[in-house]
Amino acid sequence: MYRRGYNEAVSQFDVVVVGAGHAGIEAALASARMGLRTACITLRLDRIGHLPCNCSIGGPAKGHIAREVDALGGQMGVTTDFALTHLRRVGTGKGPAVQTLRAHVCKSLYPQVMQEVFGSQAGLTVIQGLVDQIATLNGEVTGVVLSSGETIDCRAVVLTTGTFLNGLCHEGKEKTVAARHGDEAVFGLSKFLRDLGVNLRRFKTGTTPRVRLSTIDTSKTEEMPSETDAGAMSFLHREVSPKRAMLSCWQTWTNNDTHTYIRENLGQSAMYSGQIEGVGPRYCPSIEDKVVRFADKQSHPIFLEIEEWDTESVYVQGVSTSLPADIQLKLLRTVKGLENVEMIRPGYAVEYDMADPLQLNSQLMSKLLPGLFLAGQLNGTSGYEEAAGQGIVAGINAARYARAEEPISFARNNSFIGVMIDDLVTKGVEDPYRMLTARAEHRLLLRHDNADTRLTPIARNLGLCTEERWSIFSDKHDAIAQGMESLRSQSVVPADTALLQEMGTTEVGERTTLFELLKRPEVRLATLERIADRHGFSLAISGDSQVRDQIELAGVYDGYIQRQQRLANQTARLESMRIPHGYDFHKLLGLSYESREKMTRIQPETIGQASRISGVRPSDVALLIGHLRGVLHA
């Protein structure tokens, strides 16, 4: 066993994090940055921050989570900006609630940066080893037991084991006991969790073939250049400054020949031959699934993403598969631009054990074992960003648990992270969970651009916000407040009709502030600045694009934002009504059998959470509210 930054005379920690993928990284760093003695145990030090699937960070909804992790003082966004190879905006045609960034990173530089961060983080010890089980005493966590027999003592454990528990890889009919390409599966923790009473199920995920760049005819594809002005992923950075030249990616499509060939060979797919038992992702299906489930589609998009600056490896996004390698190559060669492509590595599927998230509370702590926290794919999610979001929440709460402090939960009305965790612990999962913007009912309040407004003050209170971050945050929001006040204090009157028409908008019937004028779709800040200049006064509006974007959004969408804020406030009132821990729902007469059974199983922490449980009737929620109010006022 190798230890880095580890005092041989000390084996006592506050928090131990098992795993160093995206969830483990954020959990370990959050705990250490909050001042806790933290250990992160991983099978291989060189795999810290490894990107086993695609090379992208962000995208629809995922970009929102990456920004929220950053706003909370996490590492994902900062490292993305350092390792950036490609960047573009997504969701630009769907309004501000959906718009975000999607970045590609160099798959060798990204983990290198993460490993350097780990090595320099005060209070964090990195241990190379295999955890077999959790040590307990009197129903609480006391440490972890390694395969060597050694016990490392701690007060809280965060499990972030990804696809490692009983991992089994499939390529056609060939099976390999492994968590992913190049990594061994682990078994002891599955037995421990099962013996604890955790409901383990089998899920399945997959990856795509990698092909050689020099064998792609990009002239037959659609080039997608980097948008270098799209902005940084981290709020710490004003703009991106990649280490080397930004790269393009390319888009092509499957066709009828591709689909026909896949249908002819479905029997050789691990998924369609019945070899795989695990449930696959609904929103990121294999190419076999796409062809079968969407038989009316004439084509499916494929994105060719360069994985590193110094290799020829290209990730074929959109062709996740468990077909045999020779068939994968032939189907790729039916695609325009890939007629002569060479395959570096075939795609494969992997099955693994996941733990039912209904057995977790909203802080991601197990209801079966105090002090045990679970995060990432282990909880039935898919995606680097979903894992990172859970990781930072689990790390924060493990640290607070170790200090005997009150836990912190994230609400549906303050973050996509809160939406995701509430979905997991209230509704559970039937297939690998992927965050979608449509899952957030208050998504206009949870925009990509304002994640710092929502979460950085929380990070400050938790001790996760550096002075540098707080200074950047304060300067930005002082500038926004100053700009908003400037617009609200200046007005136009009906006599300005000619000027308004010249500026491309219609007259006003009464004195109207410039902020009210900004609500008109044809009016932008530049328009208002020209009006102000013609009136002989200036507006105190920053030239910073982030400041200007937030001011414009506040004006253009003011009515919608206010409406969503009122709904969010109503939701918050239900969330503030706590249900006593261990409340016996069976003793509440009048509850329907289904509501009684489901609330007993899930043990909702608030009235709001109870109201979101599938099958719980509104009349039962009203009965519960009345009973709790009666108890409180008795």
XYZ file of C-alpha atoms in Angstrom:
634
model
C 0.000 0.000 0.000
C 1.376 3.408 -0.978
C 0.689 6.540 1.037
C 1.297 10.092 -0.105
C 1.202 12.874 2.453
C 0.521 10.242 5.096
C 2.074 10.202 8.578
C 2.945 6.575 9.318
C 2.288 7.168 13.022
C -1.261 8.332 12.398
C -4.142 6.209 11.132
C -6.949 8.394 12.484
C -8.926 10.602 10.133
C -12.151 12.543 10.340
C -13.341 11.517 6.866
C -12.283 8.730 4.510
C -13.330 8.915 0.862
C -13.243 5.654 -1.098
C -12.584 6.284 -4.790
C -10.959 9.165 -6.685
C -13.201 9.652 -9.706
C -15.265 12.796 -10.156
C -17.404 12.195 -7.054
C -14.452 11.153 -4.902
C -12.347 14.144 -5.931
C -15.013 16.678 -4.961
C -15.867 14.840 -1.733
C -12.239 14.599 -0.601
C -11.353 18.183 -1.521
C -14.494 19.596 0.117
C -13.773 17.763 3.373
C -10.096 18.754 3.428
C -10.807 22.371 2.504
C -13.282 22.556 5.383
C -10.392 21.700 7.698
C -11.091 18.000 8.296
C -8.336 15.384 8.374
C -9.244 13.563 5.195
C -7.972 10.436 3.458
C -8.837 9.420 -0.092
C -8.244 5.730 -0.828
C -7.964 4.679 -4.450
C -6.823 1.539 -6.239
C -4.388 3.433 -8.478
C -2.897 6.858 -7.907
C -2.400 7.338 -11.641
C -6.168 7.004 -12.182
C -7.138 9.971 -10.000
C -9.368 12.137 -12.210
C -9.412 9.554 -14.993
C -11.967 10.130 -17.769
C -13.034 6.584 -18.703
C -15.753 7.587 -21.147
C -15.885 10.758 -23.238
C -13.638 13.791 -22.969
C -16.422 16.319 -22.333
C -17.481 18.321 -19.303
C -20.798 20.166 -19.399
C -23.612 20.164 -21.913
C -27.370 20.585 -21.349
C -28.091 20.513 -17.572
C -24.669 18.961 -16.952
C -23.066 22.341 -17.563
C -25.358 23.822 -14.919
C -24.159 21.227 -12.389
C -20.499 21.813 -13.281
C -20.997 25.549 -12.656
C -22.763 24.833 -9.366
C -19.925 22.597 -8.201
C -17.565 25.436 -9.064
C -19.704 28.023 -7.243
C -19.489 25.810 -4.142
C -15.693 25.886 -4.295
C -15.263 22.618 -6.191
C -12.515 21.693 -8.611
C -14.184 20.423 -11.792
C -14.639 23.791 -13.504
C -11.174 25.086 -12.610
C -9.461 21.976 -13.971
C -11.643 22.028 -17.087
C -10.443 25.542 -17.905
C -6.802 24.453 -17.497
C -7.167 21.313 -19.652
C -9.503 22.791 -22.275
C -9.209 21.602 -25.892
C -12.639 22.560 -27.287
C -15.492 24.779 -26.136
C -18.913 25.779 -27.390
C -22.230 27.110 -26.185
C -25.221 24.773 -26.161
C -28.948 25.443 -25.883
C -28.581 28.878 -27.448
C -31.894 28.575 -29.277
C -33.916 27.597 -26.223
C -33.717 30.539 -23.838
C -31.492 31.370 -20.849
C -32.765 28.557 -18.623
C -31.218 25.980 -20.947
C -28.092 27.746 -22.191
C -24.753 26.543 -20.862
C -21.276 25.391 -21.950
C -19.900 22.117 -23.230
C -16.151 21.670 -23.078
C -13.713 18.998 -24.203
C -10.596 18.451 -22.126
C -7.298 16.716 -22.787
C -7.705 13.249 -21.248
C -4.075 13.137 -20.120
C -3.791 16.711 -18.810
C -7.088 16.716 -16.866
C -6.116 13.870 -14.484
C -2.583 15.265 -14.248
C -3.978 18.568 -12.955
C -6.304 16.758 -10.544
C -3.404 14.709 -9.193
C -1.366 17.878 -8.665
C -4.280 19.467 -6.809
C -4.585 16.394 -4.588
C -0.847 16.424 -3.884
C -0.880 20.061 -2.774
C -4.127 20.068 -0.778
C -3.501 20.644 2.930
C -5.169 18.099 5.189
C -5.608 15.496 2.449
C -3.803 12.165 2.460
C -3.950 9.961 -0.628
C -3.656 6.213 -0.062
C -3.310 3.529 -2.700
C -5.210 0.486 -1.505
C -8.367 -1.597 -1.677
C -11.199 -1.121 0.813
C -12.951 -4.402 1.611
C -15.522 -3.273 4.158
C -16.597 -0.537 6.555
C -15.740 -0.934 10.241
C -18.642 -0.224 12.617
C -19.358 -0.145 16.326
C -22.774 0.215 17.956
C -24.361 0.951 14.594
C -22.010 3.759 13.576
C -19.024 4.063 11.246
C -15.602 3.758 12.899
C -13.323 3.246 9.901
C -12.537 1.213 6.814
C -10.858 -2.173 6.512
C -8.346 -2.648 3.688
C -7.691 -5.891 1.817
C -4.367 -6.055 3.688
C -6.312 -6.380 6.943
C -5.335 -2.919 8.139
C -8.049 -0.692 9.608
C -8.001 3.051 9.088
C -10.084 4.827 11.710
C -12.432 7.669 10.858
C -15.747 9.215 11.840
C -17.367 9.277 8.405
C -16.922 7.394 5.119
C -17.915 8.498 1.622
C -18.231 5.672 -0.914
C -17.710 6.791 -4.524
C -17.002 3.455 -6.192
C -18.446 4.173 -9.656
C -18.726 0.999 -11.733
C -16.221 -0.971 -9.628
C -18.603 -3.070 -7.497
C -18.806 -6.487 -9.194
C -17.936 -4.841 -12.512
C -18.328 -7.006 -15.633
C -17.379 -5.733 -19.108
C -19.003 -7.014 -22.315
C -17.749 -6.871 -25.883
C -19.993 -9.086 -27.978
C -20.087 -12.462 -26.209
C -16.708 -11.857 -24.598
C -16.907 -11.102 -20.865
C -14.161 -9.586 -18.716
C -14.355 -9.163 -14.961
C -13.379 -5.496 -14.749
C -14.782 -2.143 -13.664
C -13.742 -0.505 -16.926
C -10.905 -0.758 -19.442
C -7.681 -1.369 -17.478
C -9.219 -1.488 -13.978
C -10.042 -4.499 -11.815
C -13.474 -4.951 -10.257
C -13.924 -5.114 -6.462
C -16.196 -7.410 -4.479
C -15.913 -6.960 -0.714
C -17.917 -3.739 -0.479
C -20.875 -5.264 -2.333
C -21.073 -7.998 0.279
C -20.790 -5.462 3.096
C -23.572 -3.293 1.674
C -25.829 -6.271 1.020
C -25.306 -7.570 4.566
C -26.104 -4.074 5.859
C -29.482 -4.265 4.120
C -28.720 -2.060 1.119
C -30.830 -2.935 -1.905
C -28.244 -3.577 -4.626
C -29.261 -3.793 -8.274
C -27.423 -4.213 -11.553
C -27.095 -1.245 -13.890
C -25.308 -1.043 -17.212
C -23.413 1.699 -18.966
C -21.196 1.724 -22.023
C -18.582 3.507 -24.038
C -17.820 3.974 -27.703
C -15.045 2.918 -30.054
C -11.953 5.115 -30.353
C -10.705 5.679 -33.886
C -7.553 7.107 -35.502
C -7.816 10.788 -36.489
C -5.637 10.469 -39.601
C -8.038 7.877 -41.045
C -11.103 10.159 -40.869
C -12.093 12.107 -43.978
C -13.232 15.273 -42.244
C -14.079 16.895 -45.604
C -17.204 14.700 -45.639
C -18.301 15.831 -42.177
C -19.510 19.090 -40.659
C -16.777 20.910 -38.745
C -17.669 22.443 -35.368
C -14.937 24.935 -34.424
C -14.327 26.004 -30.849
C -16.117 29.142 -29.681
C -13.198 30.798 -27.938
C -15.388 33.670 -26.707
C -17.938 31.403 -24.998
C -16.509 32.110 -21.546
C -14.872 30.035 -18.839
C -16.387 27.100 -16.969
C -15.135 28.417 -13.609
C -16.309 31.678 -12.061
C -12.668 32.228 -11.036
C -11.696 32.884 -14.653
C -12.755 35.870 -16.739
C -11.907 34.060 -19.962
C -10.373 30.804 -21.090
C -6.618 30.477 -21.526
C -6.011 26.957 -22.873
C -2.498 25.561 -22.673
C -2.433 24.953 -26.421
C -4.463 25.697 -29.540
C -8.162 24.904 -29.327
C -9.409 22.024 -31.468
C -12.460 21.446 -33.628
C -14.789 18.478 -33.489
C -16.843 17.127 -36.389
C -20.395 15.927 -36.865
C -21.598 13.147 -39.132
C -24.626 10.839 -39.132
C -25.559 7.186 -39.283
C -27.586 6.105 -42.317
C -29.757 3.293 -43.607
C -26.738 1.070 -44.327
C -25.564 1.525 -40.726
C -28.977 0.649 -39.318
C -29.420 -2.368 -41.577
C -26.022 -3.759 -40.617
C -26.756 -3.303 -36.891
C -30.138 -5.028 -37.192
C -28.515 -7.949 -38.998
C -26.062 -8.394 -36.121
C -28.250 -7.677 -33.081
C -27.883 -11.282 -31.942
C -24.166 -10.668 -31.390
C -24.754 -7.644 -29.161
C -24.220 -8.409 -25.475
C -27.325 -6.369 -24.704
C -29.654 -7.996 -27.248
C -28.378 -11.556 -26.823
C -29.625 -11.528 -23.226
C -26.109 -11.691 -21.831
C -26.451 -8.385 -19.958
C -28.852 -8.327 -17.017
C -28.286 -4.724 -15.947
C -30.583 -1.837 -16.892
C -29.033 0.630 -19.340
C -29.401 4.424 -19.551
C -32.610 5.699 -21.125
C -31.181 9.064 -22.158
C -27.828 7.862 -23.463
C -28.693 4.580 -25.190
C -26.371 2.319 -27.147
C -26.412 2.512 -30.931
C -28.220 -0.860 -30.926
C -30.926 0.626 -28.691
C -31.294 3.666 -30.926
C -31.798 1.557 -34.040
C -34.386 -0.697 -32.353
C -36.261 1.836 -30.221
C -36.305 4.618 -32.809
C -36.861 2.534 -35.922
C -38.538 5.464 -37.693
C -35.363 7.574 -37.533
C -33.409 7.702 -40.776
C -30.201 8.775 -39.041
C -28.609 9.538 -35.698
C -25.940 12.194 -35.072
C -22.336 11.236 -34.387
C -19.740 13.644 -32.971
C -16.037 13.010 -33.492
C -14.166 14.362 -30.471
C -10.359 14.486 -30.218
C -9.372 13.086 -26.816
C -5.848 14.507 -26.435
C -3.485 16.958 -28.101
C -0.695 14.415 -28.560
C -2.539 11.292 -29.680
C -4.742 10.388 -32.621
C -7.511 8.990 -30.432
C -10.975 10.218 -31.409
C -14.070 9.430 -29.326
C -17.051 8.482 -31.524
C -19.796 10.144 -29.509
C -23.174 8.561 -30.253
C -21.963 5.024 -30.967
C -21.908 3.426 -27.514
C -22.032 -0.313 -28.196
C -21.459 -3.841 -26.902
C -21.130 -5.456 -30.351
C -17.990 -7.501 -31.172
C -14.959 -5.478 -32.298
C -15.025 -6.632 -35.939
C -18.682 -5.672 -36.286
C -18.034 -2.303 -34.650
C -15.400 -1.533 -37.270
C -17.666 -2.526 -40.153
C -20.593 -0.457 -38.913
C -18.318 2.565 -38.451
C -17.196 2.245 -42.067
C -20.799 2.657 -43.258
C -20.741 6.234 -41.902
C -19.876 9.213 -44.079
C -16.298 10.281 -43.431
C -15.399 7.015 -41.688
C -15.266 4.760 -44.774
C -11.567 3.953 -44.217
C -11.377 4.517 -40.490
C -9.051 2.497 -38.269
C -10.192 1.558 -34.792
C -7.784 2.063 -31.896
C -10.019 0.460 -29.278
C -13.514 -1.040 -29.469
C -16.410 0.120 -27.368
C -17.844 -2.064 -24.621
C -20.617 -2.243 -22.037
C -20.087 -2.619 -18.300
C -22.467 -3.973 -15.660
C -22.034 -3.045 -12.014
C -23.781 -3.022 -8.647
C -25.620 0.163 -7.678
C -27.264 1.017 -4.364
C -30.900 2.097 -4.147
C -30.811 5.863 -3.404
C -34.196 5.647 -1.635
C -32.155 4.346 1.307
C -30.320 7.693 1.549
C -31.424 10.958 3.125
C -31.151 14.336 1.407
C -27.581 14.753 2.660
C -26.656 11.457 0.900
C -26.127 9.659 4.195
C -27.312 6.078 4.498
C -30.468 5.593 6.551
C -29.057 2.210 7.573
C -25.674 3.315 8.914
C -25.005 6.795 10.338
C -21.715 8.194 9.083
C -21.823 6.329 5.746
C -22.340 8.534 2.679
C -22.751 7.399 -0.950
C -22.158 9.469 -4.082
C -21.857 9.119 -7.846
C -22.674 6.176 -10.101
C -23.045 3.981 -7.030
C -26.341 5.847 -6.476
C -27.641 4.986 -9.938
C -26.627 8.105 -11.843
C -24.646 8.511 -15.049
C -22.220 11.252 -16.009
C -19.149 12.984 -14.625
C -21.083 16.100 -13.617
C -23.851 14.268 -11.759
C -21.120 12.418 -9.850
C -19.244 15.619 -8.992
C -22.437 17.291 -7.765
C -23.201 14.414 -5.429
C -19.567 14.180 -4.375
C -19.313 17.729 -3.114
C -22.602 17.401 -1.178
C -21.508 14.091 0.384
C -18.089 15.523 1.234
C -19.612 18.605 2.873
C -22.028 16.562 4.946
C -19.470 13.912 5.895
C -17.286 16.737 7.212
C -20.168 18.265 9.145
C -21.141 14.848 10.518
C -17.571 14.252 11.694
C -17.721 17.587 13.515
C -21.166 16.830 14.963
C -22.586 19.836 13.084
C -26.017 20.163 11.497
C -26.150 18.745 7.943
C -26.886 20.880 4.924
C -29.368 20.023 2.175
C -29.739 21.620 -1.228
C -33.267 22.493 -2.283
C -34.969 22.155 -5.642
C -35.375 25.929 -5.797
C -31.694 26.767 -5.292
C -29.773 24.337 -7.526
C -29.819 21.602 -10.135
C -27.809 19.640 -7.568
C -30.780 19.945 -5.207
C -33.183 18.785 -7.926
C -30.999 15.765 -8.710
C -30.565 14.657 -5.101
C -34.245 15.139 -4.316
C -35.165 13.046 -7.373
C -32.799 10.294 -6.247
C -33.833 10.067 -2.602
C -37.556 10.735 -3.137
C -38.386 8.989 -6.415
C -35.527 6.510 -6.751
C -34.214 5.302 -10.115
C -35.261 2.600 -12.548
C -32.374 3.222 -14.966
C -29.184 5.313 -14.828
C -30.237 8.852 -13.926
C -29.193 11.716 -16.148
C -29.833 15.342 -15.254
C -32.157 17.169 -17.670
C -33.149 20.837 -17.560
C -36.793 19.725 -17.787
C -36.488 18.053 -14.372
C -36.157 21.475 -12.687
C -39.499 23.222 -12.237
C -37.769 26.535 -11.326
C -35.113 26.372 -14.027
C -35.335 30.054 -14.997
C -34.059 30.781 -11.481
C -31.344 28.101 -11.773
C -29.471 29.466 -14.745
C -25.905 28.711 -15.777
C -24.939 32.373 -15.342
C -26.202 32.870 -11.763
C -24.915 29.716 -10.030
C -22.497 31.876 -8.045
C -25.321 34.136 -6.842
C -27.192 31.113 -5.567
C -24.373 29.074 -4.058
C -21.158 31.002 -3.431
C -22.522 32.633 -0.221
C -23.276 29.092 0.997
C -19.711 28.080 0.126
C -18.460 31.092 2.094
C -20.363 29.987 5.194
C -19.052 26.430 4.831
C -15.429 27.516 4.525
C -15.165 26.436 0.884
C -14.869 29.891 -0.669
C -11.368 31.323 -0.952
C -10.699 35.041 -0.536
C -9.935 35.215 -4.259
C -13.304 33.691 -5.152
C -15.167 35.929 -2.715
C -13.472 39.046 -4.079
C -14.399 38.121 -7.670
C -17.964 37.313 -6.586
C -18.371 40.546 -4.609
C -16.985 42.755 -7.382
C -19.291 41.146 -9.944
C -22.415 41.463 -7.846
C -21.642 44.992 -6.746
C -21.377 45.867 -10.447
C -24.715 44.159 -11.182
C -26.433 45.997 -8.320
C -24.952 49.324 -9.430
C -26.046 48.746 -13.018
C -29.592 47.778 -11.994
C -29.904 50.866 -9.774
C -28.657 53.050 -12.621
C -31.360 51.701 -14.956
C -34.107 52.096 -12.343
C -33.132 55.690 -11.541
C -33.228 57.005 -15.119
C -36.405 57.420 -17.178
C -37.840 58.342 -20.542
C -41.076 60.287 -21.044
C -43.671 60.538 -23.851
C -41.800 63.541 -25.240
C -38.915 61.179 -26.128
C -41.018 59.485 -28.831
C -38.767 60.516 -31.707
C -35.665 59.358 -29.885
C -37.234 55.993 -29.008
C -38.340 55.419 -32.596
C -34.853 56.267 -33.789
C -33.502 53.656 -31.375
C -35.801 50.992 -32.848
C -38.608 50.881 -30.277
C -42.045 52.485 -29.793
C -43.123 55.433 -27.688
C -44.119 55.282 -24.018
C -47.428 56.502 -22.577
C -45.983 57.730 -19.287
C -42.656 58.170 -17.520
C -40.890 54.816 -17.812
C -37.627 53.705 -16.239
C -34.891 52.334 -18.434
C -35.191 49.031 -16.561
C -38.850 48.802 -17.624
C -37.791 49.631 -21.174
C -35.297 46.751 -21.051
C -38.233 44.323 -20.831
C -38.996 45.033 -24.483
C -37.520 42.276 -26.680
C -36.070 44.749 -29.190
C -34.225 46.746 -26.493
C -30.771 45.839 -25.221
C -28.301 47.496 -22.890
C -26.494 49.052 -25.835
C -29.799 50.679 -26.850
C -30.261 52.143 -23.370
C -26.701 53.419 -23.307
C -27.311 55.256 -26.597
C -30.537 56.755 -25.184
C -28.689 57.868 -22.063
C -25.903 59.383 -24.141
C -28.398 61.385 -26.214
C -29.982 62.630 -22.971
C -26.584 63.779 -21.760
C -26.086 61.349 -18.883
C -24.198 58.084 -18.518
C -25.203 54.735 -17.048
C -23.056 53.042 -14.421
C -22.963 49.742 -16.280
C -19.825 47.626 -16.360
C -18.275 46.483 -19.614
C -17.849 42.990 -18.145
C -19.852 40.571 -20.312
C -20.976 38.461 -17.329
C -22.340 41.544 -15.553
C -24.073 42.821 -18.683
C -25.606 39.415 -19.451
C -27.157 39.158 -15.979
C -28.557 42.685 -16.116
C -30.109 42.043 -19.537
C -31.612 38.737 -18.409
C -33.029 40.391 -15.280
C -34.824 42.915 -17.459
C -35.960 40.814 -20.418
C -37.278 37.983 -18.243
C -38.319 40.017 -15.188
C -41.985 38.965 -15.258
C -41.200 35.289 -15.727
C -38.504 35.378 -13.045
C -40.859 37.002 -10.538
C -43.546 34.418 -11.297
C -41.118 31.525 -10.779
C -39.809 33.150 -7.608
C -43.346 33.262 -6.170
C -43.801 29.561 -6.967
C -40.403 28.794 -5.460
C -41.373 30.659 -2.293
C -44.540 28.561 -2.002
C -42.448 25.413 -2.380
C -40.006 26.700 0.234
C -42.823 26.965 2.778
C -43.563 23.259 2.356
C -39.841 22.471 2.607
C -39.647 24.410 5.884
C -42.245 22.116 7.475
C -40.085 19.381 8.977
C -41.366 15.870 9.680
C -39.942 14.506 12.951
C -37.260 11.855 12.466
C -38.709 8.377 12.872
C -42.292 9.614 12.533
C -44.725 6.667 12.570
C -47.002 7.170 9.566
C -48.973 4.030 10.443
C -50.415 5.797 13.503
C -51.907 8.626 11.450
C -55.503 7.579 10.887
C -56.982 8.445 7.523
C -53.820 8.061 5.442
C -54.298 5.877 2.381
C -52.535 2.520 2.492
C -50.279 3.454 -0.436
C -49.224 6.781 1.106
C -48.611 5.137 4.487
C -46.475 2.396 2.949
C -44.421 4.714 0.710
C -43.816 7.392 3.330
C -42.785 4.734 5.832
C -40.292 3.317 3.331
C -38.847 6.634 2.155
C -39.149 8.540 5.478
C -39.497 12.038 3.952
C -37.788 14.785 5.919
C -40.207 17.570 4.960
C -43.792 18.041 3.817
C -42.417 19.168 0.478
C -40.528 15.927 -0.004
C -43.575 13.895 1.062
C -45.703 15.672 -1.554
C -43.292 14.602 -4.315
C -43.393 10.879 -3.548
C -45.058 9.058 -6.424
C -48.493 7.801 -5.388
C -48.904 10.047 -2.336
C -52.259 11.816 -2.609
C -52.707 15.579 -2.049
C -55.427 14.779 0.524
C -52.900 12.701 2.477
C -50.389 15.558 2.391
C -53.080 17.926 3.705
C -53.920 15.442 6.479
C -50.239 15.191 7.425
C -49.885 18.989 7.497
C -52.932 19.320 9.732
C -51.692 16.655 12.116
C -48.185 18.121 12.400
C -49.562 21.626 12.981
C -51.783 20.235 15.688
C -48.844 18.523 17.361
C -46.699 21.671 17.177
C -49.420 23.869 18.673
C -50.511 21.390 21.305
